[in-house]
């Protein structure tokens, strides 16, 4: 019943922008910490960005181009991606530690959303 649902992926030309959204639902009290990961074909899943109550952190490959943010009222985490490059092509996954009503906290993953950047 608890789930994270990503959206906002798609096909974009190099230099373009996309905003990914990750919505938590199912008795969510709040999002504790969250992050975005990505996995390209034939490669390991890698950390893109994380956000806590006070800090954000980014992979070197996306610094200055991507911004992670959150809207606590909507239980949503965003990843704004600007100046996209073909090497950003991957499935992007949302991960979050959620405080659940009546059940404490737990770690969840979304199913992923495809981002394809053409040259």
mmCIF file of C-alpha atoms in Angstrom, residues 41-98:
data_model
loop_
_atom_site.group_PDB
_atom_site.id
_atom_site.type_symbol
_atom_site.label_atom_id
_atom_site.label_comp_id
_atom_site.label_asym_id
_atom_site.label_seq_id
_atom_site.Cartn_x
_atom_site.Cartn_y
_atom_site.Cartn_z
ATOM 1 C CA UNK A 41 22.038 -0.189 -19.495
ATOM 2 C CA UNK A 42 25.018 -2.331 -18.559
ATOM 3 C CA UNK A 43 26.008 -0.098 -15.674
ATOM 4 C CA UNK A 44 25.668 -0.132 -11.915
ATOM 5 C CA UNK A 45 22.991 1.911 -10.263
ATOM 6 C CA UNK A 46 24.514 5.177 -9.115
ATOM 7 C CA UNK A 47 23.554 7.875 -6.683
ATOM 8 C CA UNK A 48 22.504 11.124 -8.323
ATOM 9 C CA UNK A 49 21.364 13.304 -5.441
ATOM 10 C CA UNK A 50 20.151 13.111 -1.859
ATOM 11 C CA UNK A 51 18.219 15.426 0.400
ATOM 12 C CA UNK A 52 17.827 15.447 4.155
ATOM 13 C CA UNK A 53 16.224 17.960 6.467
ATOM 14 C CA UNK A 54 19.195 20.256 6.112
ATOM 15 C CA UNK A 55 21.495 19.118 3.337
ATOM 16 C CA UNK A 56 21.630 18.201 -0.312
ATOM 17 C CA UNK A 57 24.336 16.212 -2.016
ATOM 18 C CA UNK A 58 25.083 15.583 -5.678
ATOM 19 C CA UNK A 59 27.170 13.305 -7.796
ATOM 20 C CA UNK A 60 30.031 15.157 -9.455
ATOM 21 C CA UNK A 61 28.591 14.402 -12.869
ATOM 22 C CA UNK A 62 25.418 16.406 -12.196
ATOM 23 C CA UNK A 63 26.623 19.236 -9.974
ATOM 24 C CA UNK A 64 25.526 22.588 -11.284
ATOM 25 C CA UNK A 65 22.923 21.020 -13.553
ATOM 26 C CA UNK A 66 20.551 19.079 -11.290
ATOM 27 C CA UNK A 67 18.655 20.262 -8.231
ATOM 28 C CA UNK A 68 16.886 18.055 -5.719
ATOM 29 C CA UNK A 69 14.069 19.544 -3.668
ATOM 30 C CA UNK A 70 11.063 18.523 -1.636
ATOM 31 C CA UNK A 71 7.533 19.643 -0.871
ATOM 32 C CA UNK A 72 6.668 18.256 2.528
ATOM 33 C CA UNK A 73 2.993 19.191 2.279
ATOM 34 C CA UNK A 74 2.677 17.082 -0.866
ATOM 35 C CA UNK A 75 4.986 14.256 0.239
ATOM 36 C CA UNK A 76 6.871 14.815 -2.970
ATOM 37 C CA UNK A 77 10.526 14.917 -3.948
ATOM 38 C CA UNK A 78 11.674 16.546 -7.167
ATOM 39 C CA UNK A 79 14.713 16.392 -9.366
ATOM 40 C CA UNK A 80 15.100 19.346 -11.696
ATOM 41 C CA UNK A 81 17.460 18.395 -14.497
ATOM 42 C CA UNK A 82 18.890 21.126 -16.687
ATOM 43 C CA UNK A 83 21.481 21.112 -19.457
ATOM 44 C CA UNK A 84 20.850 17.450 -20.040
ATOM 45 C CA UNK A 85 23.488 15.383 -21.784
ATOM 46 C CA UNK A 86 23.225 12.067 -23.625
ATOM 47 C CA UNK A 87 25.185 10.446 -20.804
ATOM 48 C CA UNK A 88 22.314 11.304 -18.456
ATOM 49 C CA UNK A 89 20.201 8.709 -20.239
ATOM 50 C CA UNK A 90 19.082 6.134 -17.677
ATOM 51 C CA UNK A 91 16.210 4.870 -15.608
ATOM 52 C CA UNK A 92 15.863 7.169 -12.632
ATOM 53 C CA UNK A 93 14.717 5.762 -9.313
ATOM 54 C CA UNK A 94 13.384 7.489 -6.251
ATOM 55 C CA UNK A 95 14.399 6.231 -2.829
ATOM 56 C CA UNK A 96 13.022 7.490 0.450
ATOM 57 C CA UNK A 97 12.954 6.749 4.135
ATOM 58 C CA UNK A 98 9.348 7.331 5.118
#
